[in-house]
Every structure is written in structure tokens, then in C-alpha cells.
JSON list of C-alpha atoms in Angstrom, two decimals:
[
{"chain": "K", "resi": 16, "resn": "MET", "atom": "CA", "xyz": [4.64, 20.72, -7.57]},
{"chain": "K", "resi": 17, "resn": "LEU", "atom": "CA", "xyz": [3.40, 17.36, -6.35]},
{"chain": "K", "resi": 18, "resn": "GLY", "atom": "CA", "xyz": [6.04, 14.50, -5.38]},
{"chain": "K", "resi": 19, "resn": "GLU", "atom": "CA", "xyz": [5.08, 11.16, -3.57]},
{"chain": "K", "resi": 20, "resn": "VAL", "atom": "CA", "xyz": [2.20, 10.09, -2.15]},
{"chain": "K", "resi": 21, "resn": "ALA", "atom": "CA", "xyz": [2.53, 11.19, 1.33]},
{"chain": "K", "resi": 22, "resn": "TYR", "atom": "CA", "xyz": [0.21, 8.64, 3.17]},
{"chain": "K", "resi": 23, "resn": "VAL", "atom": "CA", "xyz": [-2.73, 6.53, 2.32]},
{"chain": "K", "resi": 24, "resn": "THR", "atom": "CA", "xyz": [-5.64, 5.87, 4.83]},
{"chain": "K", "resi": 25, "resn": "LEU", "atom": "CA", "xyz": [-7.66, 2.78, 5.07]},
{"chain": "K", "resi": 26, "resn": "LEU", "atom": "CA", "xyz": [-10.65, 2.24, 7.32]},
{"chain": "K", "resi": 27, "resn": "VAL", "atom": "CA", "xyz": [-10.64, -1.04, 8.80]},
{"chain": "K", "resi": 28, "resn": "ARG", "atom": "CA", "xyz": [-13.05, -2.87, 11.27]},
{"chain": "K", "resi": 29, "resn": "ASP", "atom": "CA", "xyz": [-9.98, -4.27, 13.23]},
{"chain": "K", "resi": 30, "resn": "THR", "atom": "CA", "xyz": [-6.91, -2.56, 13.64]},
{"chain": "K", "resi": 31, "resn": "ASP", "atom": "CA", "xyz": [-5.15, -5.49, 15.41]},
{"chain": "K", "resi": 32, "resn": "ALA", "atom": "CA", "xyz": [-5.75, -7.84, 12.92]},
{"chain": "K", "resi": 33, "resn": "CYS", "atom": "CA", "xyz": [-4.76, -5.73, 10.08]},
{"chain": "K", "resi": 34, "resn": "GLY", "atom": "CA", "xyz": [-1.92, -4.31, 11.74]},
{"chain": "K", "resi": 35, "resn": "ALA", "atom": "CA", "xyz": [-0.47, -8.21, 12.53]},
{"chain": "K", "resi": 36, "resn": "VAL", "atom": "CA", "xyz": [-0.63, -8.65, 8.76]},
{"chain": "K", "resi": 37, "resn": "TYR", "atom": "CA", "xyz": [0.88, -4.94, 7.76]},
{"chain": "K", "resi": 38, "resn": "GLY", "atom": "CA", "xyz": [3.52, -4.59, 10.61]},
{"chain": "K", "resi": 39, "resn": "GLY", "atom": "CA", "xyz": [3.81, -8.47, 11.33]},
{"chain": "K", "resi": 40, "resn": "GLN", "atom": "CA", "xyz": [3.66, -10.62, 8.13]},
{"chain": "K", "resi": 41, "resn": "LEU", "atom": "CA", "xyz": [4.72, -7.89, 5.67]},
{"chain": "K", "resi": 42, "resn": "GLY", "atom": "CA", "xyz": [7.32, -6.57, 8.12]},
{"chain": "K", "resi": 43, "resn": "LEU", "atom": "CA", "xyz": [6.24, -2.85, 7.76]},
{"chain": "K", "resi": 44, "resn": "ALA", "atom": "CA", "xyz": [8.07, -0.44, 10.17]},
{"chain": "K", "resi": 45, "resn": "GLU", "atom": "CA", "xyz": [5.08, 0.91, 12.79]},
{"chain": "K", "resi": 46, "resn": "ILE", "atom": "CA", "xyz": [5.87, 4.75, 13.26]},
{"chain": "K", "resi": 47, "resn": "GLU", "atom": "CA", "xyz": [2.72, 5.69, 15.31]},
{"chain": "K", "resi": 48, "resn": "SER", "atom": "CA", "xyz": [-0.33, 4.09, 16.98]},
{"chain": "K", "resi": 49, "resn": "GLY", "atom": "CA", "xyz": [-2.90, 5.32, 19.49]},
{"chain": "K", "resi": 50, "resn": "ARG", "atom": "CA", "xyz": [-5.80, 7.44, 19.50]},
{"chain": "K", "resi": 51, "resn": "ASP", "atom": "CA", "xyz": [-6.53, 10.34, 17.42]},
{"chain": "K", "resi": 52, "resn": "GLY", "atom": "CA", "xyz": [-8.81, 12.62, 19.47]},
{"chain": "K", "resi": 53, "resn": "ASP", "atom": "CA", "xyz": [-12.32, 11.47, 19.16]},
{"chain": "K", "resi": 54, "resn": "ASP", "atom": "CA", "xyz": [-11.63, 9.60, 15.63]},
{"chain": "K", "resi": 55, "resn": "GLY", "atom": "CA", "xyz": [-10.64, 6.63, 17.43]},
{"chain": "K", "resi": 56, "resn": "GLU", "atom": "CA", "xyz": [-7.50, 4.19, 16.96]},
{"chain": "K", "resi": 57, "resn": "VAL", "atom": "CA", "xyz": [-5.17, 4.42, 14.34]},
{"chain": "K", "resi": 58, "resn": "CYS", "atom": "CA", "xyz": [-1.88, 2.59, 13.63]},
{"chain": "K", "resi": 59, "resn": "VAL", "atom": "CA", "xyz": [0.68, 3.95, 10.98]},
{"chain": "K", "resi": 60, "resn": "PHE", "atom": "CA", "xyz": [3.35, 2.21, 8.86]},
{"chain": "K", "resi": 61, "resn": "ALA", "atom": "CA", "xyz": [6.30, 3.44, 6.77]},
{"chain": "K", "resi": 62, "resn": "ILE", "atom": "CA", "xyz": [6.40, 2.58, 3.15]},
{"chain": "K", "resi": 63, "resn": "GLY", "atom": "CA", "xyz": [9.37, 3.94, 1.69]},
{"chain": "K", "resi": 64, "resn": "PRO", "atom": "CA", "xyz": [8.74, 7.86, 1.48]},
{"chain": "K", "resi": 65, "resn": "SER", "atom": "CA", "xyz": [5.05, 7.30, 2.11]},
{"chain": "K", "resi": 66, "resn": "ALA", "atom": "CA", "xyz": [2.57, 5.87, 5.23]},
{"chain": "K", "resi": 67, "resn": "LEU", "atom": "CA", "xyz": [0.03, 3.78, 5.56]},
{"chain": "K", "resi": 68, "resn": "VAL", "atom": "CA", "xyz": [-2.59, 4.68, 7.76]},
{"chain": "K", "resi": 69, "resn": "LEU", "atom": "CA", "xyz": [-4.99, 2.05, 9.50]},
{"chain": "K", "resi": 70, "resn": "ARG", "atom": "CA", "xyz": [-7.96, 4.06, 11.11]},
{"chain": "K", "resi": 71, "resn": "ALA", "atom": "CA", "xyz": [-10.60, 1.82, 13.32]},
{"chain": "K", "resi": 72, "resn": "ASP", "atom": "CA", "xyz": [-13.87, 2.19, 11.94]},
{"chain": "K", "resi": 73, "resn": "PRO", "atom": "CA", "xyz": [-16.80, -0.21, 12.85]},
{"chain": "K", "resi": 74, "resn": "ALA", "atom": "CA", "xyz": [-18.73, 0.44, 9.69]},
{"chain": "K", "resi": 75, "resn": "ALA", "atom": "CA", "xyz": [-15.80, -0.10, 7.24]},
{"chain": "K", "resi": 76, "resn": "PRO", "atom": "CA", "xyz": [-16.57, -2.00, 4.27]},
{"chain": "K", "resi": 77, "resn": "VAL", "atom": "CA", "xyz": [-15.39, -5.78, 4.21]},
{"chain": "K", "resi": 78, "resn": "ALA", "atom": "CA", "xyz": [-15.49, -7.93, 0.90]},
{"chain": "K", "resi": 79, "resn": "ALA", "atom": "CA", "xyz": [-17.62, -11.12, 1.66]},
{"chain": "K", "resi": 80, "resn": "SER", "atom": "CA", "xyz": [-16.89, -14.23, 0.11]},
{"chain": "K", "resi": 81, "resn": "PRO", "atom": "CA", "xyz": [-20.01, -15.78, -1.56]},
{"chain": "K", "resi": 82, "resn": "PRO", "atom": "CA", "xyz": [-21.55, -18.94, 0.05]},
{"chain": "K", "resi": 83, "resn": "ALA", "atom": "CA", "xyz": [-21.04, -22.13, -2.01]},
{"chain": "K", "resi": 84, "resn": "GLY", "atom": "CA", "xyz": [-23.33, -22.42, -4.79]},
{"chain": "K", "resi": 85, "resn": "SER", "atom": "CA", "xyz": [-24.20, -19.02, -4.49]},
{"chain": "K", "resi": 86, "resn": "GLY", "atom": "CA", "xyz": [-22.57, -17.13, -7.45]},
{"chain": "K", "resi": 87, "resn": "ASP", "atom": "CA", "xyz": [-20.47, -14.03, -7.09]},
{"chain": "K", "resi": 88, "resn": "LEU", "atom": "CA", "xyz": [-21.11, -11.14, -4.62]},
{"chain": "K", "resi": 89, "resn": "ALA", "atom": "CA", "xyz": [-20.53, -7.76, -5.87]},
{"chain": "K", "resi": 90, "resn": "PRO", "atom": "CA", "xyz": [-17.51, -6.07, -4.25]},
{"chain": "K", "resi": 91, "resn": "PRO", "atom": "CA", "xyz": [-18.28, -3.45, -1.36]},
{"chain": "K", "resi": 92, "resn": "PRO", "atom": "CA", "xyz": [-18.64, 0.44, -2.40]},
{"chain": "K", "resi": 93, "resn": "ALA", "atom": "CA", "xyz": [-15.11, 1.36, -2.04]},
{"chain": "K", "resi": 94, "resn": "VAL", "atom": "CA", "xyz": [-13.05, 4.48, -3.21]},
{"chain": "K", "resi": 95, "resn": "VAL", "atom": "CA", "xyz": [-9.69, 2.49, -3.75]},
{"chain": "K", "resi": 96, "resn": "ASP", "atom": "CA", "xyz": [-9.90, -0.66, -5.93]},
{"chain": "K", "resi": 97, "resn": "HIS", "atom": "CA", "xyz": [-6.80, -1.92, -4.89]},
{"chain": "K", "resi": 98, "resn": "PHE", "atom": "CA", "xyz": [-2.87, -0.53, -4.17]},
{"chain": "K", "resi": 99, "resn": "ALA", "atom": "CA", "xyz": [0.34, -2.20, -4.64]},
{"chain": "K", "resi": 100, "resn": "LEU", "atom": "CA", "xyz": [3.51, -2.20, -2.85]},
{"chain": "K", "resi": 101, "resn": "HIS", "atom": "CA", "xyz": [6.82, -1.48, -5.01]},
{"chain": "K", "resi": 102, "resn": "THR", "atom": "CA", "xyz": [9.69, -4.61, -4.50]},
{"chain": "K", "resi": 103, "resn": "THR", "atom": "CA", "xyz": [12.88, -4.94, -6.27]},
{"chain": "K", "resi": 104, "resn": "SER", "atom": "CA", "xyz": [12.13, -8.70, -6.32]},
{"chain": "K", "resi": 105, "resn": "ALA", "atom": "CA", "xyz": [8.72, -10.27, -6.77]},
{"chain": "K", "resi": 106, "resn": "ASP", "atom": "CA", "xyz": [10.37, -13.74, -6.21]},
{"chain": "K", "resi": 107, "resn": "ASP", "atom": "CA", "xyz": [11.99, -12.90, -3.26]},
{"chain": "K", "resi": 108, "resn": "ALA", "atom": "CA", "xyz": [8.98, -11.14, -1.59]},
{"chain": "K", "resi": 109, "resn": "HIS", "atom": "CA", "xyz": [6.53, -14.15, -2.80]},
{"chain": "K", "resi": 110, "resn": "ALA", "atom": "CA", "xyz": [9.26, -16.72, -0.98]},
{"chain": "K", "resi": 111, "resn": "ALA", "atom": "CA", "xyz": [9.55, -14.50, 2.07]},
{"chain": "K", "resi": 112, "resn": "LEU", "atom": "CA", "xyz": [6.13, -13.68, 2.44]},
{"chain": "K", "resi": 113, "resn": "LYS", "atom": "CA", "xyz": [4.64, -17.13, 1.80]},
{"chain": "K", "resi": 114, "resn": "ASP", "atom": "CA", "xyz": [6.82, -18.35, 4.51]},
{"chain": "K", "resi": 115, "resn": "GLY", "atom": "CA", "xyz": [5.50, -15.86, 6.98]},
{"chain": "K", "resi": 116, "resn": "GLY", "atom": "CA", "xyz": [1.70, -16.99, 6.23]},
{"chain": "K", "resi": 117, "resn": "ILE", "atom": "CA", "xyz": [0.40, -14.73, 3.72]},
{"chain": "K", "resi": 118, "resn": "ALA", "atom": "CA", "xyz": [-2.19, -16.72, 1.69]},
{"chain": "K", "resi": 119, "resn": "PHE", "atom": "CA", "xyz": [-1.42, -15.33, -2.03]},
{"chain": "K", "resi": 120, "resn": "LEU", "atom": "CA", "xyz": [-4.32, -15.15, -4.60]},
{"chain": "K", "resi": 121, "resn": "GLY", "atom": "CA", "xyz": [-2.00, -17.07, -7.30]},
{"chain": "K", "resi": 122, "resn": "GLU", "atom": "CA", "xyz": [1.75, -17.38, -8.54]},
{"chain": "K", "resi": 123, "resn": "PRO", "atom": "CA", "xyz": [3.74, -14.64, -9.57]},
{"chain": "K", "resi": 124, "resn": "SER", "atom": "CA", "xyz": [2.51, -13.33, -12.84]},
{"chain": "K", "resi": 125, "resn": "THR", "atom": "CA", "xyz": [3.99, -10.73, -15.52]},
{"chain": "K", "resi": 126, "resn": "THR", "atom": "CA", "xyz": [2.10, -8.59, -17.57]},
{"chain": "K", "resi": 127, "resn": "PRO", "atom": "CA", "xyz": [2.89, -8.53, -21.22]},
{"chain": "K", "resi": 128, "resn": "VAL", "atom": "CA", "xyz": [4.84, -5.49, -22.84]},
{"chain": "K", "resi": 129, "resn": "GLY", "atom": "CA", "xyz": [2.32, -2.86, -24.35]},
{"chain": "K", "resi": 130, "resn": "HIS", "atom": "CA", "xyz": [0.09, -2.95, -21.42]},
{"chain": "K", "resi": 131, "resn": "ARG", "atom": "CA", "xyz": [-1.16, 0.35, -20.62]},
{"chain": "K", "resi": 132, "resn": "ASN", "atom": "CA", "xyz": [1.11, 0.59, -17.46]},
{"chain": "K", "resi": 133, "resn": "MET", "atom": "CA", "xyz": [4.92, -0.15, -17.23]},
{"chain": "K", "resi": 134, "resn": "GLN", "atom": "CA", "xyz": [5.58, -4.00, -17.51]},
{"chain": "K", "resi": 135, "resn": "ARG", "atom": "CA", "xyz": [5.39, -5.39, -14.16]},
{"chain": "K", "resi": 136, "resn": "THR", "atom": "CA", "xyz": [5.46, -8.89, -12.49]},
{"chain": "K", "resi": 137, "resn": "LEU", "atom": "CA", "xyz": [2.33, -9.03, -9.53]},
{"chain": "K", "resi": 138, "resn": "LEU", "atom": "CA", "xyz": [1.36, -11.05, -6.63]},
{"chain": "K", "resi": 139, "resn": "ALA", "atom": "CA", "xyz": [-1.82, -10.44, -4.90]},
{"chain": "K", "resi": 140, "resn": "PHE", "atom": "CA", "xyz": [-3.50, -11.32, -1.56]},
{"chain": "K", "resi": 141, "resn": "LYS", "atom": "CA", "xyz": [-6.34, -9.99, 0.52]},
{"chain": "K", "resi": 142, "resn": "ASP", "atom": "CA", "xyz": [-6.02, -8.20, 3.84]},
{"chain": "K", "resi": 143, "resn": "PRO", "atom": "CA", "xyz": [-8.25, -9.06, 6.95]},
{"chain": "K", "resi": 144, "resn": "ASN", "atom": "CA", "xyz": [-10.46, -6.12, 5.86]},
{"chain": "K", "resi": 145, "resn": "GLY", "atom": "CA", "xyz": [-10.93, -7.77, 2.31]},
{"chain": "K", "resi": 146, "resn": "LEU", "atom": "CA", "xyz": [-8.93, -5.13, 0.55]},
{"chain": "K", "resi": 147, "resn": "HIS", "atom": "CA", "xyz": [-6.94, -6.47, -2.62]},
{"chain": "K", "resi": 148, "resn": "VAL", "atom": "CA", "xyz": [-3.48, -5.75, -2.07]},
{"chain": "K", "resi": 149, "resn": "GLN", "atom": "CA", "xyz": [-0.67, -6.35, -4.77]},
{"chain": "K", "resi": 150, "resn": "ILE", "atom": "CA", "xyz": [3.08, -6.62, -4.80]},
{"chain": "K", "resi": 151, "resn": "SER", "atom": "CA", "xyz": [4.61, -5.27, -7.80]},
{"chain": "K", "resi": 152, "resn": "GLU", "atom": "CA", "xyz": [8.21, -5.54, -9.32]},
{"chain": "K", "resi": 153, "resn": "THR", "atom": "CA", "xyz": [9.00, -3.41, -12.59]},
{"chain": "K", "resi": 154, "resn": "VAL", "atom": "CA", "xyz": [10.64, -5.36, -15.05]},
{"chain": "K", "resi": 155, "resn": "ASP", "atom": "CA", "xyz": [9.58, -3.52, -18.44]},
{"chain": "K", "resi": 156, "resn": "PRO", "atom": "CA", "xyz": [12.79, -3.33, -20.54]},
{"chain": "K", "resi": 157, "resn": "ARG", "atom": "CA", "xyz": [12.07, -0.41, -22.81]},
{"chain": "K", "resi": 158, "resn": "PRO", "atom": "CA", "xyz": [14.76, 2.12, -22.81]},
{"chain": "K", "resi": 159, "resn": "HIS", "atom": "CA", "xyz": [12.44, 5.27, -22.93]},
{"chain": "K", "resi": 160, "resn": "LEU", "atom": "CA", "xyz": [11.11, 4.25, -19.46]},
{"chain": "K", "resi": 161, "resn": "GLU", "atom": "CA", "xyz": [14.53, 4.49, -17.84]},
{"chain": "K", "resi": 162, "resn": "GLY", "atom": "CA", "xyz": [13.60, 7.46, -15.72]},
{"chain": "K", "resi": 163, "resn": "ARG", "atom": "CA", "xyz": [10.63, 6.07, -14.40]},
{"chain": "K", "resi": 164, "resn": "ARG", "atom": "CA", "xyz": [12.31, 2.97, -13.57]},
{"chain": "K", "resi": 165, "resn": "ALA", "atom": "CA", "xyz": [15.34, 5.05, -11.80]},
{"chain": "K", "resi": 166, "resn": "ALA", "atom": "CA", "xyz": [12.76, 6.73, -9.84]},
{"chain": "K", "resi": 167, "resn": "LYS", "atom": "CA", "xyz": [11.26, 3.50, -8.49]},
{"chain": "K", "resi": 168, "resn": "ARG", "atom": "CA", "xyz": [14.98, 2.27, -7.56]},
{"chain": "K", "resi": 169, "resn": "ARG", "atom": "CA", "xyz": [15.51, 5.25, -5.58]},
{"chain": "K", "resi": 170, "resn": "MET", "atom": "CA", "xyz": [12.49, 5.35, -3.95]},
{"chain": "K", "resi": 171, "resn": "ALA", "atom": "CA", "xyz": [13.29, 1.56, -3.22]},
{"chain": "K", "resi": 172, "resn": "ALA", "atom": "CA", "xyz": [16.77, 2.52, -1.81]},
{"chain": "K", "resi": 173, "resn": "LEU", "atom": "CA", "xyz": [15.38, 4.58, 1.04]},
{"chain": "K", "resi": 174, "resn": "GLU", "atom": "CA", "xyz": [16.04, 3.25, 4.58]},
{"chain": "K", "resi": 175, "resn": "TYR", "atom": "CA", "xyz": [14.95, 4.09, 8.10]},
{"chain": "K", "resi": 176, "resn": "THR", "atom": "CA", "xyz": [16.58, 4.19, 11.70]},
{"chain": "K", "resi": 177, "resn": "ARG", "atom": "CA", "xyz": [15.40, 4.13, 14.97]},
{"chain": "K", "resi": 178, "resn": "GLU", "atom": "CA", "xyz": [14.85, 7.85, 15.97]},
{"chain": "K", "resi": 179, "resn": "ARG", "atom": "CA", "xyz": [12.83, 10.17, 18.33]},
{"chain": "K", "resi": 180, "resn": "VAL", "atom": "CA", "xyz": [10.35, 12.29, 17.56]},
{"chain": "K", "resi": 181, "resn": "PRO", "atom": "CA", "xyz": [7.89, 14.75, 19.02]},
{"chain": "K", "resi": 182, "resn": "PRO", "atom": "CA", "xyz": [4.66, 13.18, 20.15]},
{"chain": "K", "resi": 183, "resn": "GLY", "atom": "CA", "xyz": [2.04, 13.72, 17.83]},
{"chain": "K", "resi": 184, "resn": "THR", "atom": "CA", "xyz": [3.90, 15.37, 15.01]},
{"chain": "K", "resi": 185, "resn": "LEU", "atom": "CA", "xyz": [3.16, 12.97, 12.18]},
{"chain": "K", "resi": 186, "resn": "ASP", "atom": "CA", "xyz": [0.69, 13.97, 9.15]},
{"chain": "K", "resi": 187, "resn": "SER", "atom": "CA", "xyz": [-1.70, 11.44, 9.79]},
{"chain": "K", "resi": 188, "resn": "GLY", "atom": "CA", "xyz": [-2.73, 13.08, 13.20]},
{"chain": "K", "resi": 189, "resn": "ALA", "atom": "CA", "xyz": [-2.22, 9.90, 15.34]},
{"chain": "K", "resi": 190, "resn": "GLY", "atom": "CA", "xyz": [-1.53, 10.20, 18.64]},
{"chain": "K", "resi": 191, "resn": "ASN", "atom": "CA", "xyz": [2.26, 9.29, 19.47]},
{"chain": "K", "resi": 192, "resn": "THR", "atom": "CA", "xyz": [2.33, 8.87, 22.95]},
{"chain": "K", "resi": 193, "resn": "ASP", "atom": "CA", "xyz": [5.99, 7.88, 23.79]},
{"chain": "K", "resi": 194, "resn": "GLY", "atom": "CA", "xyz": [7.98, 10.04, 21.26]},
{"chain": "K", "resi": 195, "resn": "VAL", "atom": "CA", "xyz": [9.57, 6.98, 19.57]},
{"chain": "K", "resi": 196, "resn": "ARG", "atom": "CA", "xyz": [9.68, 6.42, 15.85]},
{"chain": "K", "resi": 197, "resn": "PRO", "atom": "CA", "xyz": [10.02, 2.53, 16.43]},
{"chain": "K", "resi": 198, "resn": "THR", "atom": "CA", "xyz": [11.52, 2.02, 12.79]},
{"chain": "K", "resi": 199, "resn": "ASP", "atom": "CA", "xyz": [14.68, 0.04, 11.94]},
{"chain": "K", "resi": 200, "resn": "ASN", "atom": "CA", "xyz": [17.45, -0.32, 9.25]},
{"chain": "K", "resi": 201, "resn": "ARG", "atom": "CA", "xyz": [16.52, -3.76, 8.53]},
{"chain": "K", "resi": 202, "resn": "PRO", "atom": "CA", "xyz": [16.44, -4.11, 4.46]},
{"chain": "K", "resi": 203, "resn": "SER", "atom": "CA", "xyz": [12.80, -3.78, 3.60]},
{"chain": "K", "resi": 204, "resn": "LEU", "atom": "CA", "xyz": [10.91, -5.89, 1.05]},
{"chain": "K", "resi": 205, "resn": "PHE", "atom": "CA", "xyz": [8.94, -2.72, -0.22]},
{"chain": "K", "resi": 206, "resn": "GLY", "atom": "CA", "xyz": [10.03, 0.59, -1.32]},
{"chain": "K", "resi": 207, "resn": "GLY", "atom": "CA", "xyz": [6.61, 2.58, -1.39]},
{"chain": "K", "resi": 208, "resn": "PHE", "atom": "CA", "xyz": [3.74, 2.42, -3.17]},
{"chain": "K", "resi": 209, "resn": "ASP", "atom": "CA", "xyz": [3.89, 1.34, -6.71]},
{"chain": "K", "resi": 210, "resn": "HIS", "atom": "CA", "xyz": [0.53, 2.13, -7.70]},
{"chain": "K", "resi": 211, "resn": "ILE", "atom": "CA", "xyz": [-3.27, 3.13, -6.44]},
{"chain": "K", "resi": 212, "resn": "SER", "atom": "CA", "xyz": [-6.09, 1.94, -8.32]},
{"chain": "K", "resi": 213, "resn": "THR", "atom": "CA", "xyz": [-9.30, 3.87, -7.46]},
{"chain": "K", "resi": 214, "resn": "TYR", "atom": "CA", "xyz": [-13.01, 3.68, -8.86]},
{"chain": "K", "resi": 215, "resn": "CYS", "atom": "CA", "xyz": [-14.30, 6.76, -10.81]},
{"chain": "K", "resi": 216, "resn": "ALA", "atom": "CA", "xyz": [-17.89, 7.34, -12.30]},
{"chain": "K", "resi": 217, "resn": "ASP", "atom": "CA", "xyz": [-16.51, 9.51, -15.34]},
{"chain": "K", "resi": 218, "resn": "PHE", "atom": "CA", "xyz": [-13.27, 8.39, -16.58]},
{"chain": "K", "resi": 219, "resn": "ASP", "atom": "CA", "xyz": [-12.17, 11.22, -19.05]},
{"chain": "K", "resi": 220, "resn": "ARG", "atom": "CA", "xyz": [-13.20, 13.63, -16.59]},
{"chain": "K", "resi": 221, "resn": "THR", "atom": "CA", "xyz": [-11.02, 12.36, -13.76]},
{"chain": "K", "resi": 222, "resn": "ARG", "atom": "CA", "xyz": [-8.32, 11.63, -16.07]},
{"chain": "K", "resi": 223, "resn": "ALA", "atom": "CA", "xyz": [-8.41, 15.31, -17.26]},
{"chain": "K", "resi": 224, "resn": "PHE", "atom": "CA", "xyz": [-8.40, 16.46, -13.49]},
{"chain": "K", "resi": 225, "resn": "TYR", "atom": "CA", "xyz": [-5.20, 14.51, -12.57]},
{"chain": "K", "resi": 226, "resn": "LYS", "atom": "CA", "xyz": [-3.37, 15.52, -15.96]},
{"chain": "K", "resi": 227, "resn": "GLU", "atom": "CA", "xyz": [-4.46, 19.05, -16.46]},
{"chain": "K", "resi": 228, "resn": "GLN", "atom": "CA", "xyz": [-5.25, 20.61, -12.98]},
{"chain": "K", "resi": 229, "resn": "LEU", "atom": "CA", "xyz": [-2.61, 18.41, -10.66]},
{"chain": "K", "resi": 230, "resn": "GLY", "atom": "CA", "xyz": [-0.28, 18.20, -13.57]},
{"chain": "K", "resi": 231, "resn": "LEU", "atom": "CA", "xyz": [0.57, 14.50, -13.00]},
{"chain": "K", "resi": 232, "resn": "GLU", "atom": "CA", "xyz": [2.39, 12.73, -15.94]},
{"chain": "K", "resi": 233, "resn": "GLU", "atom": "CA", "xyz": [0.54, 9.84, -17.50]}
]
């Protein structure tokens, strides 16, 4: 059976700039970095039970800002529209990250009850590669959703400690040169991926694939 998301890989033009945001400003623990054979430079960060892999690619799409008066530009072609990081307090995350230099696209906003997803309080910003990143707190009070809320609380409760690992053993395939997993036990703002939003050309067919063939719960 399928469990949590193991990892998400982003193709980025500048791993240093993106790494400074995810590792520095967001405070994610870097668990591996280096070169992955002939595939180039990678940097891996822990997010709850999952990992975020930044892989260098000079051809990676970058969301462009339109010149003044030119109208809106269409977004670049991409598989992932955005992803959201789960937090237990959007207000605390907003205050801490704003002080750390994250330029949010707006103030925290709460989706209405009856939204197609669980009710959430959301924040959003763009990373150096132009990817839309959300921060999400689940605030839905409906009793029948307690199981899903509890699963998110368990995910957010995970902590990481500094430990040594055999070089090159992470699933991402990145080259761990010194065998050290440089994580720590500081309280983290994030407890995993809350959701991942993807583009699809055929919604009904894609929905059936995830529900019926993969057995995911809607």
C-alpha cells in the first residue's frame, strides 16, 4: 500500500539560491548535497517524513514577471503547479519567515468551509526559480475529518536528530560525500508536504488513475 510522499524533485537553475531559501530562510534540514553522477548537482532537504530534492538544470523553466504595461505572461510549462508545506500555525510561520526575509504574496487567508479540500489557512510566496510555494495550516472543524487531521498532527510531530549515514544511501541518489546527515532536533515550522497540485490534460482520467489504480483516498 502507498504511504507518504517519499520525495519531490525540483529542477532549478540555481541550486545555491534555491538552497538558501529552503535551507536558510525556511529552515529545512539539509540531509545531502553533492553531484549525482553525470546528472549534475543536487541538494536534498528533509520535510517531515519526506524529502525535497533540488536538482540543477540550466534549462529549468523560470516563471517570468511581465514588464510594466505588457499584461500578464502565461506561466511556464510545468508538471507541478505548486506544493504546500504543512504547519501547525500559519500565523507563527508567517511572523518567523517574514522576519527572515521571505516576501509573501499576501497575508494569511482561510479557505471557506465547504471548499473541495479540507479548510486551511494559507500563505504563499515564490522561490528563486519562480515556483509557487504555499504554507498550509489545517483548521477544518468538521468531526468526520478528525482522522485526516490526526494524520497531519502525527506527521508534524516528527523530529530529526544528527546522525551518520553510509555515503550515497538516500533514495534521491545524491552523492553524500562525508556520510553525515546534518539534521538537528530544533522545532521545525513544517511537518511534511500538505498537498501537491499538478496540471493534467484529462482530469477525469487522471482522477480515476489515482483513485482506482493507485487506491488513493479522495
